[in-house]
Coordinates of C-alpha atoms and ligand atoms in Angstrom, one line a residue:
Y1 CA 185.7 121.4 180.2
T2 CA 187.8 124.0 178.5
A3 CA 188.8 123.3 175.0
A4 CA 192.3 121.9 175.0
D5 CA 195.0 121.4 172.4
H6 CA 195.0 117.6 172.6
L7 CA 191.7 117.8 170.8
R8 CA 193.2 119.4 167.7
P9 CA 194.2 116.7 165.2
V10 CA 197.7 116.5 163.8
A11 CA 197.0 114.7 160.5
H12 CA 193.4 115.9 159.8
F13 CA 192.8 119.4 158.5
T14 CA 191.4 122.1 160.8
A15 CA 191.1 125.8 160.2
R16 CA 193.5 127.8 162.3
D17 CA 191.0 129.6 164.5
T18 CA 187.7 129.6 162.7
W19 CA 184.7 127.5 161.6
L20 CA 184.7 125.1 158.7
N21 CA 182.2 122.7 157.1
D22 CA 182.1 120.9 153.7
P23 CA 185.3 120.3 151.7
N24 CA 185.0 122.2 148.3
G25 CA 186.9 122.4 145.1
L26 CA 189.1 119.4 145.8
L27 CA 191.8 119.4 143.2
F28 CA 195.2 118.0 142.4
H29 CA 197.3 120.2 140.2
D30 CA 201.0 120.4 139.4
G31 CA 202.0 118.2 142.3
T32 CA 199.9 120.1 144.9
W33 CA 196.6 119.0 146.6
H34 CA 194.2 121.9 147.0
L35 CA 191.5 121.8 149.7
F36 CA 188.9 124.5 149.7
F37 CA 186.3 124.5 152.4
Q38 CA 183.2 126.2 153.7
N39 CA 184.6 128.7 156.1
N40 CA 183.6 131.6 158.2
P41 CA 186.7 133.7 158.1
F42 CA 185.4 135.8 161.1
G43 CA 184.2 133.3 163.6
S44 CA 183.8 129.8 165.0
G45 CA 180.1 129.4 164.0
W46 CA 178.5 129.0 160.6
G47 CA 178.2 132.4 158.7
N48 CA 179.9 134.8 156.2
I49 CA 180.3 131.6 154.2
S50 CA 183.4 131.8 152.0
W51 CA 185.8 129.3 150.4
G52 CA 188.8 128.9 152.7
H53 CA 191.9 127.3 151.2
A54 CA 194.7 125.0 152.2
T55 CA 197.4 123.1 150.2
S56 CA 199.3 119.9 150.8
Q57 CA 202.0 117.7 149.2
D58 CA 200.9 114.6 151.0
L59 CA 197.2 115.0 152.2
V60 CA 198.2 114.9 155.9
T61 CA 200.2 118.1 156.2
W62 CA 198.3 121.2 155.3
D63 CA 199.5 124.8 154.7
H64 CA 196.9 127.5 155.4
Q65 CA 196.3 129.8 152.5
P66 CA 194.4 133.1 152.3
V67 CA 190.6 132.9 151.7
A68 CA 190.0 132.0 148.1
I69 CA 186.5 133.3 147.4
A70 CA 185.1 135.6 150.1
A71 CA 181.5 136.2 151.0
T72 CA 180.1 139.6 150.2
P73 CA 177.1 141.3 151.8
T74 CA 174.9 139.9 149.1
E75 CA 176.4 136.5 148.3
Q76 CA 177.4 133.6 150.4
V77 CA 179.8 131.2 148.7
F78 CA 178.3 127.8 149.2
S79 CA 179.7 124.4 148.3
G80 CA 181.0 123.4 144.9
S81 CA 184.0 121.9 143.0
A82 CA 186.9 122.9 140.9
V83 CA 188.5 121.7 137.7
V84 CA 191.7 122.2 135.7
D85 CA 190.5 123.7 132.4
E86 CA 193.4 122.0 130.4
A87 CA 192.1 123.2 127.0
N88 CA 191.0 126.6 128.2
T89 CA 187.5 125.8 127.1
S90 CA 186.2 128.7 129.3
G91 CA 188.5 131.2 127.6
F92 CA 189.5 132.5 131.0
G93 CA 193.1 132.0 130.3
A94 CA 195.2 133.9 127.7
A95 CA 197.1 131.8 125.1
G96 CA 199.2 129.2 126.9
Q97 CA 197.5 129.7 130.3
T98 CA 195.7 126.9 132.1
P99 CA 192.8 128.3 134.1
L100 CA 191.6 126.6 137.3
V101 CA 187.9 127.0 137.4
A102 CA 185.7 126.8 140.6
I103 CA 182.0 126.1 140.2
Y104 CA 180.2 127.1 143.4
T105 CA 176.7 128.0 144.6
S106 CA 175.9 131.7 145.0
A107 CA 173.4 131.8 147.9
Y108 CA 172.1 135.4 147.4
T109 CA 171.2 137.4 150.4
G110 CA 170.7 140.9 151.7
E111 CA 169.9 143.6 149.1
H112 CA 170.7 141.3 146.2
P113 CA 167.9 141.3 143.6
R114 CA 168.1 137.5 143.6
A115 CA 168.1 137.3 147.5
G116 CA 166.9 133.9 148.6
I117 CA 167.9 132.2 145.3
Q118 CA 170.6 129.6 145.0
A119 CA 172.4 129.6 141.6
Q120 CA 175.6 128.3 140.2
S121 CA 178.6 130.6 139.6
L122 CA 182.2 130.5 138.5
A123 CA 185.5 131.9 139.7
Y124 CA 188.9 131.2 138.1
S125 CA 192.5 131.3 139.0
L126 CA 195.3 132.0 136.5
D127 CA 198.1 131.6 139.1
A128 CA 197.7 127.9 140.0
G129 CA 195.1 128.5 142.7
T130 CA 196.7 131.4 144.7
T131 CA 194.2 134.1 143.8
W132 CA 190.6 133.8 142.4
E133 CA 188.5 136.1 140.3
R134 CA 184.7 135.9 140.0
Y135 CA 183.4 135.5 136.5
A136 CA 181.9 138.8 135.3
H137 CA 178.5 137.3 134.2
N138 CA 177.6 135.2 137.2
P139 CA 175.5 133.2 137.8
V140 CA 175.9 130.8 134.9
L141 CA 173.0 128.5 135.9
D142 CA 169.9 129.9 137.6
I143 CA 166.6 128.0 137.7
G144 CA 165.0 130.4 140.1
S145 CA 165.2 127.9 143.0
T146 CA 165.9 128.5 146.7
E147 CA 167.2 124.9 147.0
F148 CA 169.6 124.3 144.1
R149 CA 173.2 123.8 145.1
D150 CA 176.6 122.1 145.5
P151 CA 177.7 121.6 141.8
K152 CA 180.3 119.0 141.2
V153 CA 181.8 119.2 137.7
F154 CA 184.0 116.7 135.9
R155 CA 185.2 116.0 132.4
Y156 CA 183.4 113.1 130.6
G157 CA 185.1 111.4 127.6
G158 CA 188.4 113.2 127.6
E159 CA 189.3 115.9 125.1
A160 CA 186.5 114.8 122.7
G161 CA 184.0 114.8 125.5
H162 CA 182.2 117.4 127.5
W163 CA 181.8 118.9 131.0
V164 CA 179.2 117.3 133.3
M165 CA 177.7 119.0 136.3
V166 CA 175.8 117.1 139.0
V167 CA 173.9 119.4 141.3
V168 CA 171.1 118.9 143.8
E169 CA 167.5 120.0 143.9
A170 CA 167.8 119.6 147.6
T171 CA 164.2 119.4 148.8
D172 CA 163.1 117.4 145.8
H173 CA 165.6 114.7 146.6
R174 CA 167.1 114.6 143.2
V175 CA 170.3 115.3 141.4
A176 CA 170.1 117.3 138.2
I177 CA 172.7 116.5 135.5
Y178 CA 173.8 119.3 133.1
T179 CA 176.4 119.3 130.3
S180 CA 178.6 122.1 128.8
S181 CA 181.4 122.6 126.4
D182 CA 182.8 125.7 128.1
L183 CA 181.7 125.6 131.7
I184 CA 179.6 128.7 131.1
D185 CA 176.6 127.6 129.1
W186 CA 174.9 124.6 130.7
T187 CA 172.2 122.3 129.1
F188 CA 169.9 120.1 131.2
A189 CA 170.4 116.4 130.5
S190 CA 168.5 114.4 133.1
H191 CA 167.4 113.9 136.7
F192 CA 168.3 111.1 139.1
G193 CA 166.1 110.6 142.1
P194 CA 164.2 110.5 144.4
W195 CA 166.0 107.3 145.2
G196 CA 167.4 105.5 148.3
A197 CA 167.2 107.6 151.5
T198 CA 165.1 110.8 151.3
G199 CA 164.5 111.5 155.0
G200 CA 166.2 114.9 154.6
V201 CA 167.6 117.3 152.0
W202 CA 169.9 116.0 149.4
E203 CA 173.3 117.8 149.3
C204 CA 176.8 117.7 147.9
P205 CA 176.5 115.1 145.0
D206 CA 179.4 113.5 143.3
L207 CA 179.7 111.1 140.4
F208 CA 182.7 109.1 139.3
E209 CA 183.8 105.8 137.8
L210 CA 185.6 103.1 139.9
P211 CA 187.2 99.8 139.2
V212 CA 185.8 96.6 140.8
R213 CA 188.9 95.3 142.5
G214 CA 190.4 92.2 140.8
T215 CA 188.2 92.5 137.7
D216 CA 188.1 94.5 134.5
V217 CA 184.7 95.8 135.4
R218 CA 184.2 99.5 136.1
R219 CA 181.0 101.0 137.6
W220 CA 179.8 104.5 138.3
V221 CA 179.2 105.7 141.8
M222 CA 176.7 108.4 142.6
V223 CA 177.3 109.9 146.0
V224 CA 174.5 111.9 147.7
S225 CA 174.7 113.5 151.2
L226 CA 171.5 113.5 153.2
N227 CA 170.5 115.7 156.2
P228 CA 168.8 114.5 158.3
G229 CA 168.2 110.8 157.7
G230 CA 171.7 109.5 158.0
P231 CA 172.4 105.9 159.2
A232 CA 173.3 107.0 162.7
G233 CA 171.0 110.0 162.9
G234 CA 171.4 113.5 161.6
S235 CA 173.5 113.9 158.5
G236 CA 175.1 111.1 156.5
T237 CA 176.5 110.1 153.1
Q238 CA 174.7 107.5 150.8
Y239 CA 175.9 106.2 147.5
F240 CA 174.5 104.2 144.5
V241 CA 176.4 102.0 142.1
G242 CA 175.3 102.1 138.5
D243 CA 176.0 103.2 134.9
F244 CA 176.6 106.6 133.3
D245 CA 176.7 107.4 129.6
G246 CA 177.7 111.1 129.9
Y247 CA 174.1 112.3 130.3
E248 CA 172.1 109.9 132.5
F249 CA 172.9 107.9 135.6
V250 CA 171.1 104.5 135.9
P251 CA 171.4 102.7 139.2
D252 CA 172.1 98.9 139.0
D253 CA 168.9 97.9 140.7
D254 CA 166.3 99.2 143.1
K255 CA 167.8 97.6 146.2
A256 CA 168.4 101.2 147.5
T257 CA 164.7 101.9 147.6
T258 CA 163.7 98.5 149.0
D259 CA 166.5 97.7 151.5
G260 CA 167.9 101.2 151.9
P261 CA 171.0 102.6 150.3
D262 CA 174.7 101.9 151.0
W263 CA 176.4 104.4 153.2
L264 CA 180.0 105.7 152.9
D265 CA 180.2 105.6 156.6
H266 CA 178.1 104.4 159.5
G267 CA 179.3 106.8 162.2
R268 CA 177.8 110.1 162.9
D269 CA 180.6 112.3 161.6
Y270 CA 181.2 111.8 157.9
Y271 CA 179.3 114.3 155.7
A272 CA 179.5 116.1 152.4
A273 CA 182.2 113.7 151.2
V274 CA 183.4 114.4 147.6
S275 CA 186.4 113.4 145.5
F276 CA 189.4 115.2 144.2
S277 CA 189.6 116.0 140.5
G278 CA 192.7 115.9 138.4
V279 CA 194.3 113.0 140.3
P280 CA 196.6 111.0 137.9
G281 CA 196.8 107.2 137.6
G282 CA 193.1 106.6 138.0
R283 CA 193.2 107.0 141.8
R284 CA 190.1 108.3 143.4
V285 CA 190.6 110.1 146.7
M286 CA 187.7 111.4 148.8
L287 CA 187.5 113.6 151.8
G288 CA 184.5 114.4 154.1
W289 CA 183.6 116.8 156.8
A290 CA 184.0 115.0 160.2
S291 CA 180.9 116.4 161.8
N292 CA 177.1 116.2 161.9
W293 CA 174.6 119.1 161.4
D294 CA 172.8 117.9 164.5
Y295 CA 175.5 119.4 166.7
A296 CA 178.2 120.8 164.5
G297 CA 177.8 124.3 166.0
D298 CA 178.1 123.1 169.5
T299 CA 181.2 120.9 169.6
P300 CA 183.5 122.0 172.4
T301 CA 186.7 123.3 170.7
A302 CA 187.8 126.9 170.4
P303 CA 188.6 129.1 168.6
W304 CA 188.7 126.5 165.7
R305 CA 185.6 124.4 165.2
S306 CA 185.3 121.2 163.0
T307 CA 187.8 119.0 161.2
M308 CA 187.9 117.2 157.9
S309 CA 188.2 113.4 157.8
L310 CA 191.4 111.9 156.6
A311 CA 191.7 111.6 152.8
R312 CA 190.5 108.2 151.7
E313 CA 191.5 106.3 148.6
V314 CA 188.4 104.4 147.3
D315 CA 187.6 101.5 144.9
L316 CA 184.8 98.9 144.7
V317 CA 185.0 95.5 146.2
R318 CA 182.5 92.7 145.7
W319 CA 181.0 91.5 149.0
P320 CA 180.2 87.8 149.6
D321 CA 176.6 88.6 148.4
G322 CA 178.0 89.7 145.0
R323 CA 177.3 93.4 145.3
P324 CA 180.2 95.8 144.7
R325 CA 180.6 98.3 147.5
V326 CA 183.0 101.1 148.1
A327 CA 186.1 100.3 150.1
Q328 CA 188.1 103.0 151.7
R329 CA 191.8 103.2 152.7
P330 CA 192.9 106.2 154.7
V331 CA 196.0 108.2 153.7
L332 CA 198.2 108.2 156.7
P333 CA 201.5 110.1 157.4
A334 CA 204.6 108.1 156.2
D335 CA 206.3 108.8 159.6
P336 CA 205.1 108.4 163.1
R337 CA 203.5 111.6 164.3
P338 CA 203.0 112.4 168.0
G339 CA 199.3 112.7 168.7
L340 CA 198.3 110.3 166.0
V341 CA 197.6 106.7 167.1
V342 CA 196.9 103.8 164.7
H343 CA 196.0 100.4 165.9
D344 CA 195.8 97.4 163.5
L345 CA 193.9 94.3 164.8
V346 CA 192.6 91.1 163.3
V347 CA 189.4 90.2 165.1
P348 CA 187.2 87.0 164.8
T349 CA 183.7 87.6 163.5
T350 CA 182.3 84.0 163.8
P351 CA 179.2 83.2 166.0
G352 CA 179.9 83.2 169.7
R353 CA 182.9 85.5 169.5
H354 CA 182.8 88.9 171.1
T355 CA 185.7 91.3 171.2
E356 CA 185.8 94.4 173.3
I357 CA 188.3 97.1 172.5
E358 CA 188.6 99.9 175.0
L359 CA 190.3 103.1 174.1
S360 CA 190.8 105.3 177.2
T361 CA 192.7 108.1 178.8
H362 CA 195.7 107.2 181.0
D363 CA 193.6 107.5 184.2
G364 CA 190.7 105.5 182.6
D365 CA 188.2 108.3 183.2
D366 CA 187.1 108.7 179.6
V367 CA 186.6 105.7 177.4
V368 CA 185.4 104.7 173.9
R369 CA 184.2 101.1 173.6
V370 CA 184.4 99.3 170.3
T371 CA 182.6 96.0 170.3
V372 CA 183.0 93.3 167.5
D373 CA 180.0 91.0 167.8
G374 CA 180.4 87.7 166.0
D375 CA 176.8 86.7 166.4
R376 CA 175.3 89.8 164.8
R377 CA 178.4 90.4 162.7
T378 CA 178.6 94.0 163.7
I379 CA 180.9 96.6 165.1
T380 CA 179.5 99.1 167.6
C381 CA 181.2 102.2 168.8
D382 CA 180.0 103.6 172.1
R383 CA 181.1 107.1 172.9
T384 CA 178.7 107.7 175.7
A385 CA 181.5 107.9 178.3
S386 CA 184.1 109.5 176.0
G387 CA 184.4 112.8 177.9
S388 CA 182.5 115.9 177.0
V389 CA 179.2 114.5 175.6
D390 CA 176.4 116.7 176.9
F391 CA 176.9 119.8 174.8
H392 CA 174.1 118.3 172.6
E393 CA 171.4 115.8 173.4
T394 CA 172.1 113.6 170.4
F395 CA 175.9 113.3 170.9
A396 CA 176.2 110.5 173.4
S397 CA 175.6 107.7 170.9
V398 CA 176.2 104.1 170.3
D399 CA 176.5 103.4 166.5
T400 CA 176.7 100.2 164.5
V401 CA 178.1 99.0 161.2
H402 CA 177.5 95.5 159.7
L403 CA 180.4 93.4 158.4
P404 CA 180.6 91.1 155.5
D405 CA 180.0 87.4 156.2
E406 CA 183.6 86.4 156.8
P407 CA 185.3 84.6 159.7
Q408 CA 187.5 87.5 160.7
T409 CA 187.9 91.2 160.1
H410 CA 190.9 93.4 159.8
L411 CA 190.2 96.5 161.9
Q412 CA 192.2 99.7 161.7
I413 CA 191.6 102.3 164.4
V414 CA 192.9 105.8 163.7
L415 CA 192.8 108.2 166.6
D416 CA 193.8 111.8 166.1
G417 CA 192.7 114.5 168.5
C418 CA 188.9 114.7 168.4
V419 CA 188.5 112.3 165.5
L420 CA 188.2 108.5 165.7
E421 CA 188.0 106.6 162.4
L422 CA 187.4 102.8 162.3
Y423 CA 188.2 101.0 159.0
A424 CA 186.9 97.4 159.3
A425 CA 186.9 94.6 156.8
D426 CA 189.7 96.3 154.9
G427 CA 187.8 99.5 154.6
R428 CA 184.5 98.0 153.5
A429 CA 182.9 99.2 156.7
T430 CA 183.8 102.4 158.3
V431 CA 182.7 104.4 161.3
T432 CA 183.8 108.0 161.9
Q433 CA 183.1 109.6 165.2
L434 CA 184.1 112.8 167.0
V435 CA 185.2 112.4 170.7
F436 CA 186.1 115.0 173.2
P437 CA 188.0 113.3 176.0
R438 CA 189.7 115.3 178.8
A439 CA 193.1 113.9 177.8
S440 CA 194.2 111.9 174.8
L441 CA 192.9 108.3 174.4
T442 CA 196.4 106.8 174.6
E443 CA 195.5 103.4 176.2
I444 CA 194.1 100.4 174.4
A445 CA 192.7 97.2 176.1
V446 CA 191.4 94.2 174.1
R447 CA 189.2 91.6 175.8
Q448 CA 187.7 88.4 174.4
A449 CA 187.6 84.7 174.6
D450 CA 190.5 82.6 173.3
P451 CA 192.1 83.0 170.8
E452 CA 193.5 86.5 171.4
P453 CA 193.3 88.8 168.5
T454 CA 196.7 90.0 167.2
V455 CA 197.5 93.6 168.1
A456 CA 200.2 95.2 166.0
Ligands
FRU1 C1 176.1 120.8 153.3 C2 175.7 122.3 153.0 C3 175.6 122.5 151.5 C4 175.8 124.0 151.4 C5 176.8 124.3 152.5 C6 176.6 125.6 153.2 O1 176.7 120.7 154.5 O2 174.4 122.5 153.6 O3 174.4 122.0 150.9 O4 176.3 124.4 150.1 O5 176.6 123.2 153.4 O6 177.6 125.9 154.0

């Protein structure tokens, strides 16, 4: 097929006419959401890796901004984070100025004396994120490793506290935790891992505190992306619930190593998910890259390639087995938006009940089948007949998520161009999948034994 406009989402972020991968530097500042992202400013394949930039007032309408931190012939600008340096601890601001500071991985290349090394560097903005300047004495953290990347920095303990960086030693399957008072000098504090799933490299860590819904309990959540070894094959995002004292993360138990970790998403296309910093009111909002390293370079759109997921508000909810797990609620546009389809269903999940939901093009040629199986208490998503599927051998997939032991599930289906997101059990089980139908999947048919599920 030729790549068509109906594949470009209207409420998910895509680059105008280039490549993107991981979200970077997610930041809320002065009423504006900032999304930086791994970007090739010159093409629709991975390369010349720079931080692209977009801004939004509502997380579903994005304005393209100029490239924030551009690759040079000797430095690719890999993933990282950004913070508001409220107290000007870095000294990058003049008196009365609040610097925004980006912490990214320098992947040195070409003629650089550090070629092959990955180290952590800084850039700062003194005009609320519009323009960025590299720190003159980069890198600020170099351990001489070729696999040391994706720093996520946050403030621990408020004004009296300190900066914390979580960063991966990718092939050792561990997260290193460093602390700093000024974002420039970093002191090693501890390691976390190997733990949970280690079938691939560890990438893009995040660490934050979340409330357990309906209680006064708060737990820390360590997020670690993994490629390959994800739950549906290829890349995926695992997480661990535990405790953090400002220096060391201790998981609640060793379930992750015996039964496997919890996953933020059970589809194939939710990777490198990290959270926004600077969000007021204790809200935690995450965003992921809606693709999979298995085939990210082959997806049939042009000239743009890849999309972000919707932003997702997260908290912890106890499952019937007592374990707190992440629940996710998508941020949707307040008004109806042509091209975006949201279905809300309540589906039985008791033994003997099977519900088939078919999302199809008007002529029925391309179809995605979502099956809720009450015996196995699962949802499967079959995209084998969803349109363009043979651009890569692993794409035509049937993927499964388990549901909590409850008699019915609320299922929200969000379809937007080439992205399909399923939020089941009120966001406690999600499946994110790319699809490339020849026309939009405008039709829905629901089939099952009595009683009928309610379609709103
Ligand atoms: C994750 C990742 C990161 C790296 C970036 C490079 O998808 O591999 O580890 O910083 O992409 O683009």
